[in-house]
mmCIF file of C-alpha atoms and ligand atoms in Angstrom:
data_model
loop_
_atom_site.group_PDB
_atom_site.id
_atom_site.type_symbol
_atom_site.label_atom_id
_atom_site.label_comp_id
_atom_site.label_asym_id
_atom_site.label_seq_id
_atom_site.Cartn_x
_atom_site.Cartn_y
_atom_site.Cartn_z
ATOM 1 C CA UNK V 1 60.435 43.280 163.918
ATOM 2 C CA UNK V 2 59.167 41.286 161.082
ATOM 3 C CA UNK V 3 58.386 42.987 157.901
ATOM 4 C CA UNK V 4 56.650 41.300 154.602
ATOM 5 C CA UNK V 5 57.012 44.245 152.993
ATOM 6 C CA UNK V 6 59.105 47.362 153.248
ATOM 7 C CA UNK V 7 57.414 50.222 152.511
ATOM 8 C CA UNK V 8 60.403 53.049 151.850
ATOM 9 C CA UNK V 9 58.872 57.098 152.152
ATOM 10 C CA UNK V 10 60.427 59.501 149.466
ATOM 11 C CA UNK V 11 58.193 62.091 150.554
ATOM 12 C CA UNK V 12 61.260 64.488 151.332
ATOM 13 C CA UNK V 13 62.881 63.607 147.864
ATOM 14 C CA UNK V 14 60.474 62.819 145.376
ATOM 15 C CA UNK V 15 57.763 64.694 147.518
ATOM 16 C CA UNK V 16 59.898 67.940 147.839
ATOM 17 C CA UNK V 17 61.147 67.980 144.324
ATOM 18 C CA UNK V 18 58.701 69.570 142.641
ATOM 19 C CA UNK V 19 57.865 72.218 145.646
ATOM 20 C CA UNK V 20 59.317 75.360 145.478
ATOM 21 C CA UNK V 21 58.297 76.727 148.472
ATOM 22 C CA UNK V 22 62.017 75.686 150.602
ATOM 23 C CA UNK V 23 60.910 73.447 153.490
ATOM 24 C CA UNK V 24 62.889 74.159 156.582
ATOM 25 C CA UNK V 25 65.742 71.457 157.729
ATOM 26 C CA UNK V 26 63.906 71.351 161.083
ATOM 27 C CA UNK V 27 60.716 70.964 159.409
ATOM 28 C CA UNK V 28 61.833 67.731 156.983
ATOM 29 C CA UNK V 29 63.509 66.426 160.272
ATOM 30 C CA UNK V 30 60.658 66.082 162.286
ATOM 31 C CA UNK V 31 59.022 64.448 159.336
ATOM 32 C CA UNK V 32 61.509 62.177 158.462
ATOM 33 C CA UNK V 33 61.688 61.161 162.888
ATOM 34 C CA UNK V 34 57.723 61.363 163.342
ATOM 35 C CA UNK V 35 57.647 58.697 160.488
ATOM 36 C CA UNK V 36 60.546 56.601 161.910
ATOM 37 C CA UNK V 37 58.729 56.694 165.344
ATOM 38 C CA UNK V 38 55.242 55.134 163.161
ATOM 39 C CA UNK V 39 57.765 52.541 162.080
ATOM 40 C CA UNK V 40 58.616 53.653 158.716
ATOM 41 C CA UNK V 41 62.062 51.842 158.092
ATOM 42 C CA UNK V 42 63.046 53.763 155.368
ATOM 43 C CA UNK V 43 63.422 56.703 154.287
ATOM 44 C CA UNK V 44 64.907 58.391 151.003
ATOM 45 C CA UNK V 45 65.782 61.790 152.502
ATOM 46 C CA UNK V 46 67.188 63.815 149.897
ATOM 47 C CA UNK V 47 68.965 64.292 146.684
ATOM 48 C CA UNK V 48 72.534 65.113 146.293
ATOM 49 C CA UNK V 49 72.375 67.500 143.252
ATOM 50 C CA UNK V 50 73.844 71.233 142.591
ATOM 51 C CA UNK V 51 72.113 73.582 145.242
ATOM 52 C CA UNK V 52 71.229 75.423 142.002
ATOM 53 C CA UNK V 53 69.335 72.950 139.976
ATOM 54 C CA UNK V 54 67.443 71.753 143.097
ATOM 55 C CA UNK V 55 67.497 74.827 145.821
ATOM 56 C CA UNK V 56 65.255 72.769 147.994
ATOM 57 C CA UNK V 57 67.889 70.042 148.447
ATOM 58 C CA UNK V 58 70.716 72.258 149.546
ATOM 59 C CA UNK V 59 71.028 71.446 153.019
ATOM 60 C CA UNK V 60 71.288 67.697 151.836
ATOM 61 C CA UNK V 61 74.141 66.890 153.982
ATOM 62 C CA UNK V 62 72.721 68.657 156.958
ATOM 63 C CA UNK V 63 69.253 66.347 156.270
ATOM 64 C CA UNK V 64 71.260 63.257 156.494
ATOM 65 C CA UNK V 65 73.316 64.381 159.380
ATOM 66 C CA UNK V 66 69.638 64.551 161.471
ATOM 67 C CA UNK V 67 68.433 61.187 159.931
ATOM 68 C CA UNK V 68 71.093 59.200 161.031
ATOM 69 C CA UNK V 69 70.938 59.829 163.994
ATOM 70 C CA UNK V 70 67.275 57.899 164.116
ATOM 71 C CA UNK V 71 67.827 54.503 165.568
ATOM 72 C CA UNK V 72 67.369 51.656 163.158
ATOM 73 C CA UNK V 73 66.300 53.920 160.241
ATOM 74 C CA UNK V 74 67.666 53.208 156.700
ATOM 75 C CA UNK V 75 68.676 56.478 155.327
ATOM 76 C CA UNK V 76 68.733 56.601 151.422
ATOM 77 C CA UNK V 77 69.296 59.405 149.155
ATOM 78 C CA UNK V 78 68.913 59.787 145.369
ATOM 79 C CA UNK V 79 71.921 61.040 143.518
ATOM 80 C CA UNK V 80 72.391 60.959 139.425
ATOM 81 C CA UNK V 81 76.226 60.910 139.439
ATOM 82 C CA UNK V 82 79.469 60.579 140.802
ATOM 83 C CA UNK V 83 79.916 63.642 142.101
ATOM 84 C CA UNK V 84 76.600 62.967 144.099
ATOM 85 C CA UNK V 85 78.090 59.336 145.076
ATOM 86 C CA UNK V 86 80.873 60.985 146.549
ATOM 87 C CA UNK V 87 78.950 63.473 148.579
ATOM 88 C CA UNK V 88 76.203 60.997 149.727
ATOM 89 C CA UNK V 89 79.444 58.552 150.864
ATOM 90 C CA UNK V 90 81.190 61.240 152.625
ATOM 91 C CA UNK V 91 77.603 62.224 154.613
ATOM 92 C CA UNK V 92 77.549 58.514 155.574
ATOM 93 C CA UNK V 93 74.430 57.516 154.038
ATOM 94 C CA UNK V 94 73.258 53.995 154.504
ATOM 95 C CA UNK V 95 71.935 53.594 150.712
ATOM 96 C CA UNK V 96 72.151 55.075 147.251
ATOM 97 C CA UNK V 97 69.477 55.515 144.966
ATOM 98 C CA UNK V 98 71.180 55.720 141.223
ATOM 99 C CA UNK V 99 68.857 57.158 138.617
ATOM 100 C CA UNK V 100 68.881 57.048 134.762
ATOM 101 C CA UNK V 101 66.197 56.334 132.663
ATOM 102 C CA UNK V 102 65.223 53.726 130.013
ATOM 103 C CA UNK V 103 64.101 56.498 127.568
ATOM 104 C CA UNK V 104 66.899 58.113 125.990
ATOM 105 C CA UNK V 105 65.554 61.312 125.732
ATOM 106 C CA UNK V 106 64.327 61.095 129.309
ATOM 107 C CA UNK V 107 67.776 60.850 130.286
ATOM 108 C CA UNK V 108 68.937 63.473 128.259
ATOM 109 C CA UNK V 109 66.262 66.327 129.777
ATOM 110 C CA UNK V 110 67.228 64.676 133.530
ATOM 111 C CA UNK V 111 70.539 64.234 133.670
ATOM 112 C CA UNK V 112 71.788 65.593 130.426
ATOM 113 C CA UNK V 113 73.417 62.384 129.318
ATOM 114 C CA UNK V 114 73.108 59.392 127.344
ATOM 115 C CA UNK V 115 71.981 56.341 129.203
ATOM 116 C CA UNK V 116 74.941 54.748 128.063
ATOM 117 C CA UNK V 117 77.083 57.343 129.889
ATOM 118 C CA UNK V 118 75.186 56.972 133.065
ATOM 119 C CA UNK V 119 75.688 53.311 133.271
ATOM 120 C CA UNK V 120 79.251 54.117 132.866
ATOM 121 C CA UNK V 121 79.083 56.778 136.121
ATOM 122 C CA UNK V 122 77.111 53.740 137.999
ATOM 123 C CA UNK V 123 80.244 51.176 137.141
ATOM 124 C CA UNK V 124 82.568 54.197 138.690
ATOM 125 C CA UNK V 125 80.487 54.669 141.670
ATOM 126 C CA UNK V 126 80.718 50.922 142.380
ATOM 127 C CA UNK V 127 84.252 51.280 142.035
ATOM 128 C CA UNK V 128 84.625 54.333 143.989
ATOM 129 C CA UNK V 129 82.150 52.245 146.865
ATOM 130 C CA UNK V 130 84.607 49.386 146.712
ATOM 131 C CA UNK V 131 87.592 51.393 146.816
ATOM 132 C CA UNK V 132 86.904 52.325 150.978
ATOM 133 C CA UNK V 133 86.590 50.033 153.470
ATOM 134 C CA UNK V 134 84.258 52.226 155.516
ATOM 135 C CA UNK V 135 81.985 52.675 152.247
ATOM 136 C CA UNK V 136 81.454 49.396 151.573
ATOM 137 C CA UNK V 137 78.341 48.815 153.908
ATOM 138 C CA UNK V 138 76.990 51.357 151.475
ATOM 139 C CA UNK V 139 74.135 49.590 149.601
ATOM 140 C CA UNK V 140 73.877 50.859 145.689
ATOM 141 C CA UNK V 141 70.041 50.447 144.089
ATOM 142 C CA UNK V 142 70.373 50.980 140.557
ATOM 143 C CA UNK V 143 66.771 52.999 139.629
ATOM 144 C CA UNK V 144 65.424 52.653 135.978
ATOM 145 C CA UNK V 145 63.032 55.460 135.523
ATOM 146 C CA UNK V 146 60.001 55.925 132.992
ATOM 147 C CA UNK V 147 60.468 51.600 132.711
ATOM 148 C CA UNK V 148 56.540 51.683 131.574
ATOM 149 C CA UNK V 149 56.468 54.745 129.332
ATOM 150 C CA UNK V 150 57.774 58.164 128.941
ATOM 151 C CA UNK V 151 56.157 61.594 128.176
ATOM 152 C CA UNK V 152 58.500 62.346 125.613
ATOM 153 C CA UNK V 153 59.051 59.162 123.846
ATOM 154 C CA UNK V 154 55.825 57.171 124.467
ATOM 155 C CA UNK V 155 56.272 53.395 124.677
ATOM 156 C CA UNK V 156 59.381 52.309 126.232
ATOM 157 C CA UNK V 157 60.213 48.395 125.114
ATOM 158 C CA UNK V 158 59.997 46.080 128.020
ATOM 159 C CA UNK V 159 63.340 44.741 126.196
ATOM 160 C CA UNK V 160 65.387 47.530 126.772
ATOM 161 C CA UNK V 161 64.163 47.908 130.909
ATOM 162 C CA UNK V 162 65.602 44.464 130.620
ATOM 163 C CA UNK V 163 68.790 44.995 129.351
ATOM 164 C CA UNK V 164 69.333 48.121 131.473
ATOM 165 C CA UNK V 165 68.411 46.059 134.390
ATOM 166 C CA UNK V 166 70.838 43.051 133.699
ATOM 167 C CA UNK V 167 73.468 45.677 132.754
ATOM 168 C CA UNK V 168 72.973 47.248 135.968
ATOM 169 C CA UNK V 169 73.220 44.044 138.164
ATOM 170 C CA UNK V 170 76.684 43.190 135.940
ATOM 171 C CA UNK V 171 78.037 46.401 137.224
ATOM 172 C CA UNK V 172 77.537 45.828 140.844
ATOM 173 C CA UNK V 173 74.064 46.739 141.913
ATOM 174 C CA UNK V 174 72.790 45.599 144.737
ATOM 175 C CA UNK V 175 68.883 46.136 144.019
ATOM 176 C CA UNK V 176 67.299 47.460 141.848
ATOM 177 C CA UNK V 177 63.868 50.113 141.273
ATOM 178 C CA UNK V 178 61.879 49.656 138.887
ATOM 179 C CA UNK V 179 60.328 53.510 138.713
ATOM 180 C CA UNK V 180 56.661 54.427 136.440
ATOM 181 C CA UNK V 181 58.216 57.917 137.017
ATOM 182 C CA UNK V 182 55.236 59.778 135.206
ATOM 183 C CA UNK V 183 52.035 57.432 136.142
ATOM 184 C CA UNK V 184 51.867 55.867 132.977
ATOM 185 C CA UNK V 185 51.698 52.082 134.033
ATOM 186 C CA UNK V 186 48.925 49.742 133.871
ATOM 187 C CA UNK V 187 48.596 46.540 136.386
ATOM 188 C CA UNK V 188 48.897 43.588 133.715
ATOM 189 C CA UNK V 189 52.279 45.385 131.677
ATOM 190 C CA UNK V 190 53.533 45.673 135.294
ATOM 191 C CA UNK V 191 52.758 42.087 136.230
ATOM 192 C CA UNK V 192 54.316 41.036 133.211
ATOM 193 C CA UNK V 193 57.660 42.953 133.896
ATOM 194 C CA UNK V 194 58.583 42.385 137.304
ATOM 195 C CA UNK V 195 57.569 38.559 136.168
ATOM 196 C CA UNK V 196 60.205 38.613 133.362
ATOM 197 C CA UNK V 197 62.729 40.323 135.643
ATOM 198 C CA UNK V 198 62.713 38.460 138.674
ATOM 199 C CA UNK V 199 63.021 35.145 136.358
ATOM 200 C CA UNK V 200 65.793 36.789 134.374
ATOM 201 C CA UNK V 201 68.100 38.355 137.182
ATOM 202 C CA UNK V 202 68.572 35.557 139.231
ATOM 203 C CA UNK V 203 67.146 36.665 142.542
ATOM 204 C CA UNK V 204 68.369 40.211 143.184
ATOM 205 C CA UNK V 205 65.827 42.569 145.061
ATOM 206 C CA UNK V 206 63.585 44.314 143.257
ATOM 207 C CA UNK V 207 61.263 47.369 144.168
ATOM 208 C CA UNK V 208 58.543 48.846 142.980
ATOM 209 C CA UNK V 209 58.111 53.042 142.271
ATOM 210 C CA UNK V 210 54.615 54.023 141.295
ATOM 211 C CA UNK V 211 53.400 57.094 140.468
ATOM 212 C CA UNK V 212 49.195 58.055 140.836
ATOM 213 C CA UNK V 213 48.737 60.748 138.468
ATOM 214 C CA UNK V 214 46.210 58.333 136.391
ATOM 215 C CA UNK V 215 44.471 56.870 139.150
ATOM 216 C CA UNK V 216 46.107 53.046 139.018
ATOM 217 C CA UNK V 217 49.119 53.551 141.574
ATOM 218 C CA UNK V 218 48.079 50.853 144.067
ATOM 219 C CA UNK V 219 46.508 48.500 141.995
ATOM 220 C CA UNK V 220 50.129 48.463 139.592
ATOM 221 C CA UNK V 221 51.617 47.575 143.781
ATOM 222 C CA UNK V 222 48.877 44.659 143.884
ATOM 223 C CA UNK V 223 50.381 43.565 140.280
ATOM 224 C CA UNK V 224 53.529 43.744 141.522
ATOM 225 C CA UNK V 225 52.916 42.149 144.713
ATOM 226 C CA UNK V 226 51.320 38.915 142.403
ATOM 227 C CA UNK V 227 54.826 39.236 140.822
ATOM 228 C CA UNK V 228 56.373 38.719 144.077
ATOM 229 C CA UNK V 229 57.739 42.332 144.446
ATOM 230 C CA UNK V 230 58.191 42.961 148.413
ATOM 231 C CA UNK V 231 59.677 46.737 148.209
ATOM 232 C CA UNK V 232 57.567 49.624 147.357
ATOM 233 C CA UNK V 233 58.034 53.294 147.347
ATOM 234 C CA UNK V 234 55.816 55.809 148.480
ATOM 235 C CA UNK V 235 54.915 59.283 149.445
ATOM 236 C CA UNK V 236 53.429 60.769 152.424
ATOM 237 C CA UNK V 237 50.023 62.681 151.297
ATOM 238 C CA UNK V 238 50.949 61.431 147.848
ATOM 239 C CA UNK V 239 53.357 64.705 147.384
ATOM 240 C CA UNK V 240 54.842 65.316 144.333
ATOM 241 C CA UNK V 241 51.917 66.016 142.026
ATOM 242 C CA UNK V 242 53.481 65.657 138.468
ATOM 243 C CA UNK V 243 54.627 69.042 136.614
ATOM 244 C CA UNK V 244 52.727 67.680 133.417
ATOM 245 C CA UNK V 245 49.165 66.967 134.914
ATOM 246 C CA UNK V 246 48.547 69.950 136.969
ATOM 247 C CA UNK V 247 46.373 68.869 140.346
ATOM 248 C CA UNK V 248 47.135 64.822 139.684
ATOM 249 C CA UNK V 249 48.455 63.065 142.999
ATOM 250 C CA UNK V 250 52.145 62.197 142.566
ATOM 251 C CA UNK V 251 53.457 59.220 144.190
ATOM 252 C CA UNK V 252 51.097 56.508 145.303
ATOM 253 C CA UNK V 253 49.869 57.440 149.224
ATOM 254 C CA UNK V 254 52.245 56.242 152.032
ATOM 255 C CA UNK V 255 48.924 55.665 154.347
ATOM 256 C CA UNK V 256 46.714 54.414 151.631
ATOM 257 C CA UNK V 257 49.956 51.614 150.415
ATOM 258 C CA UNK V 258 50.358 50.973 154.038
ATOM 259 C CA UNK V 259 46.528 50.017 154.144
ATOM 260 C CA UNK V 260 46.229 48.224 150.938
ATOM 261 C CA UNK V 261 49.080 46.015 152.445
ATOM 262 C CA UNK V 262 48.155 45.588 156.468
ATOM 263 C CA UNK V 263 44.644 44.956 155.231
ATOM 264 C CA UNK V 264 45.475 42.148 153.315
ATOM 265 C CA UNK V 265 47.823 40.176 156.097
ATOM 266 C CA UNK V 266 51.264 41.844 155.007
ATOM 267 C CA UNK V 267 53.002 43.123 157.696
ATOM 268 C CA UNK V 268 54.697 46.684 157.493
ATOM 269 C CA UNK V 269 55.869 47.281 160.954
ATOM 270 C CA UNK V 270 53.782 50.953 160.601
ATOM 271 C CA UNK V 271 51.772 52.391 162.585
ATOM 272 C CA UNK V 272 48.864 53.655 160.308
ATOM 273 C CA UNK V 273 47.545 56.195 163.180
ATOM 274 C CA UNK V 274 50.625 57.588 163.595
ATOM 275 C CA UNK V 275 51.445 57.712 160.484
ATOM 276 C CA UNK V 276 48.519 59.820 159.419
ATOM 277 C CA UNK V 277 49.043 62.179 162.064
ATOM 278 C CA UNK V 278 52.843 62.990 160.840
ATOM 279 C CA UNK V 279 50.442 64.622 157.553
ATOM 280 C CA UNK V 280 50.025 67.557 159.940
ATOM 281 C CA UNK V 281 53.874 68.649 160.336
ATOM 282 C CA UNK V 282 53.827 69.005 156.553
ATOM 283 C CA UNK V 283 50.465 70.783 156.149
ATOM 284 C CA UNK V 284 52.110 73.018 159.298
ATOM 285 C CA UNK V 285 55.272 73.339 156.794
ATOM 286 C CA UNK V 286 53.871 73.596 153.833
ATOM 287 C CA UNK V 287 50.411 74.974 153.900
ATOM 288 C CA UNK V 288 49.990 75.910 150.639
ATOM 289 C CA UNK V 289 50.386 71.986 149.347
ATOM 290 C CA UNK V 290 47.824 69.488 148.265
ATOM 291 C CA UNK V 291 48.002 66.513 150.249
ATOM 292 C CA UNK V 292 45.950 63.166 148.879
ATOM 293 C CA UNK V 293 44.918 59.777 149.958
ATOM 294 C CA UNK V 294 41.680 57.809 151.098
ATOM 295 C CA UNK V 295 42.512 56.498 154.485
ATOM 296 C CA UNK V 296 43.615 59.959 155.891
ATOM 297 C CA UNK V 297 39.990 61.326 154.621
ATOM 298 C CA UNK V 298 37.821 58.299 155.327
ATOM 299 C CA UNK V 299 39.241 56.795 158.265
ATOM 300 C CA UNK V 300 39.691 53.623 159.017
ATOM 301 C CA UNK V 301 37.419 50.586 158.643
ATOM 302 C CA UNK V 302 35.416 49.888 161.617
ATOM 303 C CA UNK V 303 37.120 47.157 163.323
ATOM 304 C CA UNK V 304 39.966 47.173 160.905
ATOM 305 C CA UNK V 305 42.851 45.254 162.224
ATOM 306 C CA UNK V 306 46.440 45.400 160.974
ATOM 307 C CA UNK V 307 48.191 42.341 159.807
ATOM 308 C CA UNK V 308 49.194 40.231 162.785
ATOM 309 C CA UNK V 309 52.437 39.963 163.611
HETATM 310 ZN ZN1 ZN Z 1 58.952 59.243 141.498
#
């Protein structure tokens, strides 16, 4: 099937992060398939961090296990350092997501490092990738979080997203993610970004991770789409929420991104009906979470028409 755009779900990692409430591995499984079967091609299951920092990602392994078994499904999974790599390798993952972030002090409170040291653990985990033949399918998508701004530090220089970027891509990187991890972004500073990268890093794929919490998630994806960007992130329901704007939507809406895009000629390869009925195995899972989004509320458009294939 032809896609324009790839829309990738993080619902049951970037979703799930923030819930405490444990969803059960037979629960995020029939998530993760219903939204396979809609024609979701990707899917960023999980994180591989310690069980005790992140309780609700402790049956990781057993998350990918089920997902991979999904015909023609990408399974990704977010780790933030080699000893993640290793585990997401050894579960046979299809894709890495690599996070550190372009404010320092962002990357201290995350991942308890300088960003300096985490490049360092990306170069390794390259290496390691390399080192086995069976591994090296493995795609590795270096992530550069709070790239528009940061709740600790404020601005963050479009120069040093840059830099972190370039240094990424002469380590090895395959793509790369270009996160607003806290909703700060506005359409024209994105526009302006993924312009500079994609003239700067000769051609390597870039994606797009937007955050809603101030109300301009999709319309930073329209800047980025204007910027050529053809890989966006998104969550189902728009779970998440952000810890530091109690009752703001988290990630931009899988169904409402999945609109925005079929309505304008771009083909996903979703289903947007059956996508908005996979909303019910969550609310069924987790009752006591918010979902958002427009489309699931409104309904379609009479006589909308998806993007013709
Ligand atoms: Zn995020």
């Amino acid at each position: 099937m032809h896609r324009d755009v790839v829309v990738c779900e993080v619902g049951p990692r970037d979703g799930l992060q923030i819930v405490s409430h444990i969803m059960p591995t037979s629960a995020k499984l029939e998530w993760i398939g219903a939204e396979a079967a809609a024609g979701v091609s990707e899917i960023e299951a999980c994180s591989f961090v310690p069980p005790q920092v992140l309780p609700q990602f402790a049956d990781a392994a057993e998350v990918v296990a089920g997902a991979l078994k999904i015909p023609n499904l990408v399974v990704s999974v977010l780790i933030p350092n080699l000893k993640g790599a290793e585990r997401a390798f050894q579960a046979g993952v299809h894709k890495i997501n690599y996070v550190l972030s372009a404010s320092e002090s962002h990357n201290l409170k995350n991942v308890r490092r300088s960003t300096h040291e985490s490049l360092e653990d990306f170069r390794r985990i390259v290496e390691l990738r390399n080192s086995n033949t069976e591994w090296r399918r493995i795609q590795l998508c270096g992530s550069v979080s709070t790239a528009f701004g940061c709740t600790i530090e404020g601005k963050v220089a479009e120069d040093a997203v840059v830099r972190l970027a370039e240094q990424y891509v002469e380590h090895g990187a395959d793509k790369l993610s270009i996160a607003d991890t806290v909703g700060y972004a506005n359409p024209a500073q994105v526009k302006r970004m993924f312009t500079r990268l994609r003239a700067q890093l000769g051609g390597i794929e870039l994606s797009g991770h937007f955050h809603d919490t101030r109300g301009l998630g999709l319309a930073n994806v329209h800047a980025a789409l204007d910027a050529g960007v053809r890989s966006f992130d998104a969550s189902l329901g728009g779970m998440g929420g952000c810890p530091w704007a109690p009752g703001a939507t988290g990630n931009i809406v899988t169904e409402d991104l999945v609109f925005l895009l079929e309505a304008g000629g771009l083909r996903t390869g979703i289903d947007l009906e059956r996508l908005i009925e996979v909303r019910k195995i969550v609310e069924r899972a987790l009752p006591k979470e918010p979902l958002h989004g427009g489309i699931s509320k409104a309904g379609l458009p009479l006589g909308f028409q998806p993007a013709v294939s």
